[in-house]
Amino acid sequence: MQIDSLFGIIGLSLVIMGILVILLGMTLMMRESDQGNTETRRESKGIILLGPIPIVWGYGKKGWAVAIIVGIMLVLLWILFRG
């Protein structure tokens, strides 16, 4: 019983720390945007795994190829270690 409650406390602590890090990052980004009239360009890049299908966006031709290879490798690792 004590191990379960310990893991619960650790899990809840990690979630709370993650939320605090996100809020801190948003605060710092808003503070930077208020300090000057500099134009900032933001991009979104990522890989989403929907089951065994990797969806890749926001990369150039070479980056897209690397991201899709990494996505396929992650799917293969998932298949090997899902037990």
mmCIF file of C-alpha atoms in Angstrom, residues 23-74:
data_model
loop_
_atom_site.group_PDB
_atom_site.id
_atom_site.type_symbol
_atom_site.label_atom_id
_atom_site.label_comp_id
_atom_site.label_asym_id
_atom_site.label_seq_id
_atom_site.Cartn_x
_atom_site.Cartn_y
_atom_site.Cartn_z
ATOM 1 C CA LEU A 23 2.937 28.714 -16.769
ATOM 2 C CA LEU A 24 6.466 30.031 -16.200
ATOM 3 C CA GLY A 25 7.297 29.620 -19.893
ATOM 4 C CA MET A 26 4.132 31.435 -20.945
ATOM 5 C CA THR A 27 4.908 34.265 -18.523
ATOM 6 C CA LEU A 28 8.455 34.626 -19.848
ATOM 7 C CA MET A 29 7.253 34.607 -23.465
ATOM 8 C CA MET A 30 4.695 37.329 -22.744
ATOM 9 C CA ARG A 31 7.302 39.403 -20.922
ATOM 10 C CA GLU A 32 9.723 39.152 -23.879
ATOM 11 C CA SER A 33 7.048 40.169 -26.371
ATOM 12 C CA ASP A 34 6.162 43.258 -24.309
ATOM 13 C CA GLN A 35 9.749 44.563 -24.145
ATOM 14 C CA GLY A 36 10.220 45.513 -27.760
ATOM 15 C CA ASN A 37 8.686 45.963 -31.151
ATOM 16 C CA THR A 38 10.853 43.281 -32.681
ATOM 17 C CA GLU A 39 9.146 40.936 -35.057
ATOM 18 C CA THR A 40 9.233 37.339 -33.916
ATOM 19 C CA ARG A 41 8.723 34.366 -36.174
ATOM 20 C CA ARG A 42 7.432 31.219 -34.531
ATOM 21 C CA GLU A 43 7.153 27.807 -36.095
ATOM 22 C CA SER A 44 5.458 24.633 -35.050
ATOM 23 C CA LYS A 45 7.146 21.287 -35.619
ATOM 24 C CA GLY A 46 6.376 17.874 -34.317
ATOM 25 C CA ILE A 47 5.475 14.232 -34.559
ATOM 26 C CA ILE A 48 2.212 12.769 -33.297
ATOM 27 C CA LEU A 49 1.867 9.017 -33.011
ATOM 28 C CA LEU A 50 -1.714 7.900 -33.613
ATOM 29 C CA GLY A 51 -1.362 4.253 -32.794
ATOM 30 C CA PRO A 52 1.201 2.888 -35.248
ATOM 31 C CA ILE A 53 0.888 5.835 -37.662
ATOM 32 C CA PRO A 54 3.358 8.742 -37.261
ATOM 33 C CA ILE A 55 2.047 12.152 -38.407
ATOM 34 C CA VAL A 56 4.834 14.675 -39.102
ATOM 35 C CA TRP A 57 4.448 18.427 -39.708
ATOM 36 C CA GLY A 58 6.497 21.607 -39.854
ATOM 37 C CA TYR A 59 9.788 20.299 -41.208
ATOM 38 C CA GLY A 60 11.581 20.937 -44.496
ATOM 39 C CA LYS A 61 12.328 18.111 -46.927
ATOM 40 C CA LYS A 62 15.387 16.802 -45.042
ATOM 41 C CA GLY A 63 13.901 17.407 -41.627
ATOM 42 C CA TRP A 64 10.692 15.672 -42.672
ATOM 43 C CA ALA A 65 12.648 12.574 -43.735
ATOM 44 C CA VAL A 66 14.568 12.494 -40.445
ATOM 45 C CA ALA A 67 11.388 13.005 -38.425
ATOM 46 C CA ILE A 68 9.533 10.225 -40.238
ATOM 47 C CA ILE A 69 12.483 7.844 -39.685
ATOM 48 C CA VAL A 70 12.507 8.726 -35.983
ATOM 49 C CA GLY A 71 8.745 8.206 -35.868
ATOM 50 C CA ILE A 72 9.038 4.781 -37.486
ATOM 51 C CA MET A 73 11.814 3.835 -35.058
ATOM 52 C CA LEU A 74 9.618 4.874 -32.117
#
